Amino acid sequence: MVQKGAVMLRIHAYDLDRLVPVASVPVVAPTPVAIGAPASDLPAEVQPAPVWYDLVNPTREEERTVGEILGIAVPTMDEMEDIELSARLYQEDGAEFMTMTVLIRPDAGTPRKVPVTFIVKGQVLITVRHSEPRPFDAFMARARKPNGTGLHCNNGELIMTGLIEAIIDRMADTLERLGTEIDQISQEVFSAKATKANKKTRDLQDLMREVGQKGEFITVVRESLVSVSRAVAYYAALDGVDRKLSKELRQRLKLLQRDATSLGDHSAFLSGKINFLLDATLGLINLEQNQIIKIFSVASVVFLPPTLVASIYGMNFAYQPELQWHYGYHLAIVAMVVSMALPYLYFKRRGWL
């Protein structure tokens, strides 16, 4: 029994109408075959021919073993992370190498891009990955269903297209969920729930931070879509040049290109909506701050005339006739009140308050 998390080389074959595991044990420590063992544990010579070598967190020994079996050089993690196009899409040793970025943990809100390499040599597919994206598990669960309910994956090319379909479906679900969350944020941005200015400003700042996180999320999805679309276009361009693609494979590649393009357009729409929400949120915050500044400005204008009156009658001149008036104090108070009321009423009438 191999412990969970062990470095594994997973080998799959196509038997009748579904994928079956040929081996799922570490290369360095093969498990002895017991009498009466199931077909997946029988020696390789009596098993169906492998069509898919799945390298998950491979060691150098596993990479070397698969490379010797198929006559190829399996790329290392550093080579997979190379951003140069020539290092991601190329032909070597009679095989096609395609490296694309795949999303992991999109449901957790902290998605990451991880490189996954697809190598097609003849009828065999080799995948090299240092993580376990959920589309791989979803594809294997479907491909292992019996009685024709699984996928048509009797060769490496069809397995590759099935995996890419699962990856695109996963990104489509992610974009749909992001669109729903963005709609909810939009409703919160344009709803006036908070009555106090300081609380409303804090709410808008939190929303702006959340909008920014969604924008980063969409950026990661778009980069992954571009990577997938580029790899599919590269493999489709091989038709009639270096190899002849089957009619079924050609149609599936066209569908993948169309789906990737439509998802790219949808992600661009969501990105534009994110930018609009960022601008709108920032504008609302500025309006709230301007409202506060306007209140101080109006208050300073309203209190300016009474301050002028008080300043005049607070001067220390020896002769001021009004100082001798019996009702001078009362008249000064009335003058200050009237001088305050007139600007206030004027601002109120103009709708500035």
Tab-separated table of C-alpha atoms in Angstrom:
chain	number	residue	atom	x	y	z
A	1	MET	CA	0.000	0.000	0.000
A	2	VAL	CA	1.380	3.381	-1.038
A	3	GLN	CA	0.822	6.155	1.452
A	4	LYS	CA	-1.120	9.194	0.414
A	5	GLY	CA	1.152	11.966	-0.823
A	6	ALA	CA	3.859	9.592	-2.073
A	7	VAL	CA	5.570	10.443	-5.334
A	8	MET	CA	3.742	8.436	-7.947
A	9	LEU	CA	3.940	7.375	-11.547
A	10	ARG	CA	0.429	6.592	-12.723
A	11	ILE	CA	0.097	4.520	-15.874
A	12	HIS	CA	-3.242	4.083	-17.653
A	13	ALA	CA	-4.338	1.827	-20.502
A	14	TYR	CA	-7.502	1.725	-22.585
A	15	ASP	CA	-9.376	-1.514	-22.002
A	16	LEU	CA	-12.570	-2.102	-24.007
A	17	ASP	CA	-14.411	1.180	-23.342
A	18	ARG	CA	-12.640	2.900	-20.484
A	19	LEU	CA	-9.311	3.830	-18.925
A	20	VAL	CA	-7.880	1.369	-16.433
A	21	PRO	CA	-4.863	1.868	-14.150
A	22	VAL	CA	-1.930	-0.295	-15.129
A	23	ALA	CA	0.360	0.803	-12.337
A	24	SER	CA	0.031	3.219	-9.466
A	25	VAL	CA	3.086	2.484	-7.383
A	26	PRO	CA	6.462	4.195	-7.039
A	27	VAL	CA	8.865	3.197	-9.770
A	28	VAL	CA	11.645	2.647	-7.270
A	29	ALA	CA	9.662	0.136	-5.219
A	30	PRO	CA	7.446	-2.157	-7.328
A	31	THR	CA	4.873	-4.201	-5.475
A	32	PRO	CA	5.123	-8.005	-5.839
A	33	VAL	CA	2.199	-9.636	-7.629
A	34	ALA	CA	0.106	-11.936	-5.468
A	35	ILE	CA	-1.751	-15.018	-6.682
A	36	GLY	CA	-5.267	-14.097	-7.776
A	37	ALA	CA	-4.438	-10.393	-7.983
A	38	PRO	CA	-6.715	-8.140	-10.076
A	39	ALA	CA	-5.899	-7.371	-13.695
A	40	SER	CA	-4.348	-4.005	-12.870
A	41	ASP	CA	-1.696	-5.797	-10.786
A	42	LEU	CA	-0.723	-8.377	-13.411
A	43	PRO	CA	2.587	-8.167	-15.270
A	44	ALA	CA	2.773	-5.616	-18.054
A	45	GLU	CA	3.012	-8.214	-20.803
A	46	VAL	CA	-0.586	-9.381	-20.218
A	47	GLN	CA	-2.033	-5.918	-19.755
A	48	PRO	CA	-3.361	-3.544	-22.436
A	49	ALA	CA	-0.765	-1.232	-23.912
A	50	PRO	CA	-0.334	1.971	-21.849
A	51	VAL	CA	-1.732	5.091	-23.450
A	52	TRP	CA	-1.114	7.590	-20.641
A	53	TYR	CA	1.848	8.071	-18.315
A	54	ASP	CA	0.875	10.541	-15.601
A	55	LEU	CA	3.893	11.877	-13.695
A	56	VAL	CA	2.780	13.563	-10.459
A	57	ASN	CA	5.569	15.214	-8.463
A	58	PRO	CA	8.096	13.015	-10.256
A	59	THR	CA	11.568	12.323	-8.990
A	60	ARG	CA	14.560	12.474	-11.308
A	61	GLU	CA	14.567	8.668	-11.379
A	62	GLU	CA	10.926	8.543	-12.489
A	63	GLU	CA	11.555	11.138	-15.190
A	64	ARG	CA	14.569	9.180	-16.400
A	65	THR	CA	12.638	5.875	-16.371
A	66	VAL	CA	9.757	7.226	-18.469
A	67	GLY	CA	12.187	9.009	-20.751
A	68	GLU	CA	14.058	5.758	-21.406
A	69	ILE	CA	10.839	3.828	-22.064
A	70	LEU	CA	9.554	6.345	-24.622
A	71	GLY	CA	12.845	7.733	-25.880
A	72	ILE	CA	12.249	11.343	-24.821
A	73	ALA	CA	13.709	13.848	-22.368
A	74	VAL	CA	11.071	14.659	-19.744
A	75	PRO	CA	11.265	18.403	-18.864
A	76	THR	CA	12.152	19.406	-15.332
A	77	MET	CA	10.208	21.841	-13.168
A	78	ASP	CA	12.560	24.701	-14.054
A	79	GLU	CA	12.107	24.001	-17.769
A	80	MET	CA	8.317	23.882	-17.353
A	81	GLU	CA	8.293	27.299	-15.680
A	82	ASP	CA	10.203	28.920	-18.531
A	83	ILE	CA	8.071	31.659	-20.092
A	84	GLU	CA	9.709	31.540	-23.512
A	85	LEU	CA	7.360	30.238	-26.192
A	86	SER	CA	10.072	28.040	-27.692
A	87	ALA	CA	10.510	26.355	-24.305
A	88	ARG	CA	6.792	25.656	-23.919
A	89	LEU	CA	5.735	24.522	-27.390
A	90	TYR	CA	8.239	22.483	-29.356
A	91	GLN	CA	8.983	19.157	-31.051
A	92	GLU	CA	11.788	16.851	-30.022
A	93	ASP	CA	12.599	13.150	-30.412
A	94	GLY	CA	9.500	12.587	-32.517
A	95	ALA	CA	7.187	13.973	-29.820
A	96	GLU	CA	5.230	17.199	-29.306
A	97	PHE	CA	5.816	19.065	-26.041
A	98	MET	CA	3.175	21.522	-24.838
A	99	THR	CA	3.326	23.299	-21.478
A	100	MET	CA	0.336	25.304	-20.269
A	101	THR	CA	-0.609	26.946	-16.995
A	102	VAL	CA	-3.535	25.481	-15.059
A	103	LEU	CA	-5.449	26.951	-12.132
A	104	ILE	CA	-5.457	25.239	-8.770
A	105	ARG	CA	-7.518	26.115	-5.689
A	106	PRO	CA	-9.896	28.549	-7.448
A	107	ASP	CA	-12.646	27.778	-4.916
A	108	ALA	CA	-10.443	28.801	-2.005
A	109	GLY	CA	-10.225	32.389	-3.276
A	110	THR	CA	-6.438	32.175	-3.591
A	111	PRO	CA	-5.858	30.675	-7.046
A	112	ARG	CA	-2.394	29.804	-8.296
A	113	LYS	CA	-1.062	29.029	-11.736
A	114	VAL	CA	0.928	25.837	-12.071
A	115	PRO	CA	2.646	24.537	-15.223
A	116	VAL	CA	1.474	21.235	-16.698
A	117	THR	CA	3.314	19.635	-19.610
A	118	PHE	CA	1.580	17.441	-22.196
A	119	ILE	CA	3.840	15.230	-24.298
A	120	VAL	CA	2.352	13.315	-27.211
A	121	LYS	CA	4.444	10.626	-28.854
A	122	GLY	CA	2.613	8.407	-31.294
A	123	GLN	CA	-0.457	7.050	-29.510
A	124	VAL	CA	0.897	7.728	-26.019
A	125	LEU	CA	0.402	10.765	-23.770
A	126	ILE	CA	2.757	11.785	-20.990
A	127	THR	CA	1.680	14.452	-18.504
A	128	VAL	CA	4.128	16.057	-16.105
A	129	ARG	CA	2.728	18.014	-13.187
A	130	HIS	CA	3.891	19.029	-9.734
A	131	SER	CA	0.414	19.556	-8.335
A	132	GLU	CA	-2.976	17.892	-8.598
A	133	PRO	CA	-5.460	20.178	-10.389
A	134	ARG	CA	-9.045	19.096	-9.906
A	135	PRO	CA	-9.801	18.764	-13.671
A	136	PHE	CA	-7.450	15.768	-13.827
A	137	ASP	CA	-9.442	13.951	-11.149
A	138	ALA	CA	-12.725	14.873	-12.842
A	139	PHE	CA	-11.496	13.573	-16.192
A	140	MET	CA	-10.227	10.284	-14.731
A	141	ALA	CA	-13.518	9.738	-12.896
A	142	ARG	CA	-15.410	10.068	-16.183
A	143	ALA	CA	-12.926	8.128	-18.278
A	144	ARG	CA	-13.064	5.132	-15.941
A	145	LYS	CA	-16.826	4.699	-16.196
A	146	PRO	CA	-17.738	1.393	-17.883
A	147	ASN	CA	-20.273	0.490	-20.577
A	148	GLY	CA	-19.493	3.412	-22.829
A	149	THR	CA	-20.513	6.084	-20.306
A	150	GLY	CA	-16.967	7.383	-20.132
A	151	LEU	CA	-15.008	9.300	-22.735
A	152	HIS	CA	-13.523	8.161	-26.023
A	153	CYS	CA	-9.883	8.038	-25.001
A	154	ASN	CA	-8.277	5.080	-26.738
A	155	ASN	CA	-5.125	7.055	-27.549
A	156	GLY	CA	-2.993	9.781	-26.088
A	157	GLU	CA	-4.304	12.556	-28.321
A	158	LEU	CA	-7.913	12.010	-27.264
A	159	ILE	CA	-6.876	11.786	-23.615
A	160	MET	CA	-5.078	15.114	-23.982
A	161	THR	CA	-8.131	16.789	-25.525
A	162	GLY	CA	-10.314	15.300	-22.789
A	163	LEU	CA	-8.042	16.753	-20.120
A	164	ILE	CA	-8.011	20.156	-21.807
A	165	GLU	CA	-11.810	20.037	-22.028
A	166	ALA	CA	-11.962	19.378	-18.281
A	167	ILE	CA	-9.555	22.286	-17.655
A	168	ILE	CA	-11.660	24.638	-19.801
A	169	ASP	CA	-14.879	23.463	-18.125
A	170	ARG	CA	-13.311	24.189	-14.754
A	171	MET	CA	-12.355	27.699	-15.830
A	172	ALA	CA	-15.866	28.228	-17.240
A	173	ASP	CA	-17.359	27.323	-13.844
A	174	THR	CA	-14.853	29.616	-12.153
A	175	LEU	CA	-15.746	32.545	-14.419
A	176	GLU	CA	-19.459	31.932	-13.870
A	177	ARG	CA	-18.966	31.992	-10.117
A	178	LEU	CA	-16.825	35.128	-10.395
A	179	GLY	CA	-19.529	36.801	-12.480
A	180	THR	CA	-22.125	36.068	-9.782
A	181	GLU	CA	-19.854	37.417	-7.041
A	182	ILE	CA	-19.109	40.542	-9.077
A	183	ASP	CA	-22.855	41.146	-9.520
A	184	GLN	CA	-23.316	40.920	-5.755
A	185	ILE	CA	-20.484	43.390	-5.198
A	186	SER	CA	-22.046	45.729	-7.761
A	187	GLN	CA	-25.322	45.726	-5.833
A	188	GLU	CA	-23.486	46.502	-2.610
A	189	VAL	CA	-21.494	49.318	-4.210
A	190	PHE	CA	-24.588	51.135	-5.464
A	191	SER	CA	-26.773	50.536	-2.409
A	192	ALA	CA	-26.813	53.110	0.393
A	193	LYS	CA	-27.026	50.925	3.490
A	194	ALA	CA	-24.865	52.940	5.853
A	195	THR	CA	-26.208	56.264	7.123
A	196	LYS	CA	-23.041	57.532	8.792
A	197	ALA	CA	-20.449	58.905	6.411
A	198	ASN	CA	-17.473	57.279	8.134
A	199	LYS	CA	-19.085	53.815	8.138
A	200	LYS	CA	-20.165	54.158	4.517
A	201	THR	CA	-16.635	55.131	3.517
A	202	ARG	CA	-15.222	52.112	5.354
A	203	ASP	CA	-17.746	49.838	3.616
A	204	LEU	CA	-16.759	51.234	0.232
A	205	GLN	CA	-13.083	50.762	1.019
A	206	ASP	CA	-13.729	47.111	1.922
A	207	LEU	CA	-15.678	46.648	-1.287
A	208	MET	CA	-12.898	48.245	-3.307
A	209	ARG	CA	-10.404	45.838	-1.743
A	210	GLU	CA	-12.688	42.917	-2.617
A	211	VAL	CA	-13.125	44.184	-6.169
A	212	GLY	CA	-9.357	44.396	-6.523
A	213	GLN	CA	-9.013	40.774	-5.388
A	214	LYS	CA	-11.568	39.669	-7.970
A	215	GLY	CA	-9.633	41.596	-10.603
A	216	GLU	CA	-6.458	39.707	-9.694
A	217	PHE	CA	-8.420	36.457	-9.857
A	218	ILE	CA	-9.697	37.225	-13.360
A	219	THR	CA	-6.192	38.145	-14.477
A	220	VAL	CA	-4.939	34.717	-13.424
A	221	VAL	CA	-7.821	33.028	-15.259
A	222	ARG	CA	-7.140	35.019	-18.428
A	223	GLU	CA	-3.457	34.148	-18.377
A	224	SER	CA	-4.332	30.474	-18.026
A	225	LEU	CA	-6.845	30.719	-20.882
A	226	VAL	CA	-4.249	32.314	-23.140
A	227	SER	CA	-1.809	29.531	-22.321
A	228	VAL	CA	-4.365	26.801	-23.049
A	229	SER	CA	-5.552	28.462	-26.267
A	230	ARG	CA	-1.983	28.834	-27.495
A	231	ALA	CA	-1.210	25.153	-26.851
A	232	VAL	CA	-4.384	24.003	-28.627
A	233	ALA	CA	-3.667	26.243	-31.608
A	234	TYR	CA	-0.130	24.888	-31.781
A	235	TYR	CA	-1.276	21.276	-31.849
A	236	ALA	CA	-4.023	22.000	-34.374
A	237	ALA	CA	-1.437	23.607	-36.665
A	238	LEU	CA	0.375	20.258	-36.878
A	239	ASP	CA	-2.455	18.820	-38.971
A	240	GLY	CA	-1.099	17.988	-42.409
A	241	VAL	CA	2.372	19.335	-41.581
A	242	ASP	CA	4.078	16.877	-39.262
A	243	ARG	CA	1.222	14.440	-38.652
A	244	LYS	CA	-2.296	13.662	-39.787
A	245	LEU	CA	-4.963	14.293	-37.213
A	246	SER	CA	-8.115	12.212	-37.169
A	247	LYS	CA	-11.449	13.789	-38.014
A	248	GLU	CA	-12.696	13.390	-34.441
A	249	LEU	CA	-9.560	14.972	-33.009
A	250	ARG	CA	-9.703	17.828	-35.508
A	251	GLN	CA	-13.290	18.615	-34.519
A	252	ARG	CA	-12.514	18.465	-30.817
A	253	LEU	CA	-9.574	20.825	-31.249
A	254	LYS	CA	-11.816	23.302	-33.074
A	255	LEU	CA	-14.341	23.126	-30.251
A	256	LEU	CA	-11.593	23.694	-27.696
A	257	GLN	CA	-10.329	26.749	-29.581
A	258	ARG	CA	-13.845	28.126	-29.824
A	259	ASP	CA	-14.537	27.532	-26.137
A	260	ALA	CA	-11.235	29.108	-25.083
A	261	THR	CA	-11.947	32.133	-27.283
A	262	SER	CA	-15.471	32.591	-25.902
A	263	LEU	CA	-14.207	32.284	-22.330
A	264	GLY	CA	-11.482	34.799	-23.119
A	265	ASP	CA	-14.135	37.241	-24.341
A	266	HIS	CA	-16.209	36.632	-21.219
A	267	SER	CA	-13.197	37.179	-18.961
A	268	ALA	CA	-12.473	40.419	-20.831
A	269	PHE	CA	-16.061	41.520	-20.157
A	270	LEU	CA	-15.692	40.702	-16.451
A	271	SER	CA	-12.372	42.528	-16.361
A	272	GLY	CA	-14.035	45.618	-17.844
A	273	LYS	CA	-16.800	45.353	-15.252
A	274	ILE	CA	-14.199	45.104	-12.507
A	275	ASN	CA	-12.505	48.279	-13.766
A	276	PHE	CA	-15.877	50.031	-13.838
A	277	LEU	CA	-16.624	48.981	-10.258
A	278	LEU	CA	-13.195	50.151	-9.125
A	279	ASP	CA	-13.753	53.557	-10.739
A	280	ALA	CA	-17.297	53.769	-9.353
A	281	THR	CA	-16.222	52.806	-5.843
A	282	LEU	CA	-13.365	55.284	-5.879
A	283	GLY	CA	-15.760	57.955	-7.180
A	284	LEU	CA	-18.240	57.255	-4.385
A	285	ILE	CA	-15.480	57.502	-1.796
A	286	ASN	CA	-14.415	60.842	-3.291
A	287	LEU	CA	-18.029	62.034	-3.180
A	288	GLU	CA	-18.289	61.131	0.494
A	289	GLN	CA	-15.062	62.955	1.252
A	290	ASN	CA	-16.137	65.957	-0.821
A	291	GLN	CA	-19.421	66.031	1.092
A	292	ILE	CA	-17.520	66.338	4.344
A	293	ILE	CA	-15.302	69.081	2.930
A	294	LYS	CA	-18.408	70.873	1.637
A	295	ILE	CA	-19.925	70.887	5.124
A	296	PHE	CA	-16.825	72.541	6.549
A	297	SER	CA	-16.763	75.059	3.704
A	298	VAL	CA	-20.408	76.022	4.225
A	299	ALA	CA	-19.892	76.270	7.982
A	300	SER	CA	-16.958	78.603	7.516
A	301	VAL	CA	-18.989	80.840	5.186
A	302	VAL	CA	-22.008	80.856	7.524
A	303	PHE	CA	-19.924	81.844	10.558
A	304	LEU	CA	-17.871	84.450	8.733
A	305	PRO	CA	-20.417	87.390	8.903
A	306	PRO	CA	-21.104	87.060	12.669
A	307	THR	CA	-17.376	86.794	13.230
A	308	LEU	CA	-17.005	90.068	11.324
A	309	VAL	CA	-19.687	91.757	13.481
A	310	ALA	CA	-18.087	90.496	16.680
A	311	SER	CA	-14.681	91.652	15.492
A	312	ILE	CA	-15.932	95.153	14.763
A	313	TYR	CA	-17.478	95.626	18.181
A	314	GLY	CA	-14.547	93.976	19.886
A	315	MET	CA	-12.097	96.676	18.797
A	316	ASN	CA	-10.584	98.775	21.615
A	317	PHE	CA	-11.033	102.264	20.237
A	318	ALA	CA	-11.635	105.059	22.736
A	319	TYR	CA	-14.672	106.418	20.884
A	320	GLN	CA	-17.298	104.006	19.506
A	321	PRO	CA	-20.804	105.486	19.446
A	322	GLU	CA	-22.518	102.097	19.454
A	323	LEU	CA	-20.950	101.268	22.808
A	324	GLN	CA	-23.207	103.883	24.405
A	325	TRP	CA	-26.412	102.547	22.930
A	326	HIS	CA	-28.771	101.066	25.461
A	327	TYR	CA	-29.747	98.234	23.128
A	328	GLY	CA	-26.403	97.996	21.309
A	329	TYR	CA	-25.620	94.515	22.607
A	330	HIS	CA	-29.006	93.179	21.533
A	331	LEU	CA	-28.690	94.751	18.117
A	332	ALA	CA	-25.235	93.146	17.663
A	333	ILE	CA	-26.656	89.735	18.560
A	334	VAL	CA	-29.517	90.189	16.089
A	335	ALA	CA	-27.073	91.294	13.395
A	336	MET	CA	-24.938	88.209	13.956
A	337	VAL	CA	-27.955	85.862	13.836
A	338	VAL	CA	-29.321	87.468	10.679
A	339	SER	CA	-25.897	87.392	9.008
A	340	MET	CA	-25.719	83.657	9.770
A	341	ALA	CA	-29.267	82.890	8.613
A	342	LEU	CA	-29.050	84.669	5.255
A	343	PRO	CA	-26.114	82.597	3.826
A	344	TYR	CA	-27.625	79.392	5.235
A	345	LEU	CA	-31.006	80.054	3.608
A	346	TYR	CA	-29.300	80.988	0.346
A	347	PHE	CA	-27.274	77.739	0.278
A	348	LYS	CA	-30.365	75.760	1.202
A	349	ARG	CA	-32.393	77.292	-1.592
A	350	ARG	CA	-29.697	76.547	-4.164
A	351	GLY	CA	-29.597	72.938	-3.040
A	352	TRP	CA	-26.009	73.058	-1.845
A	353	LEU	CA	-26.942	71.584	1.541
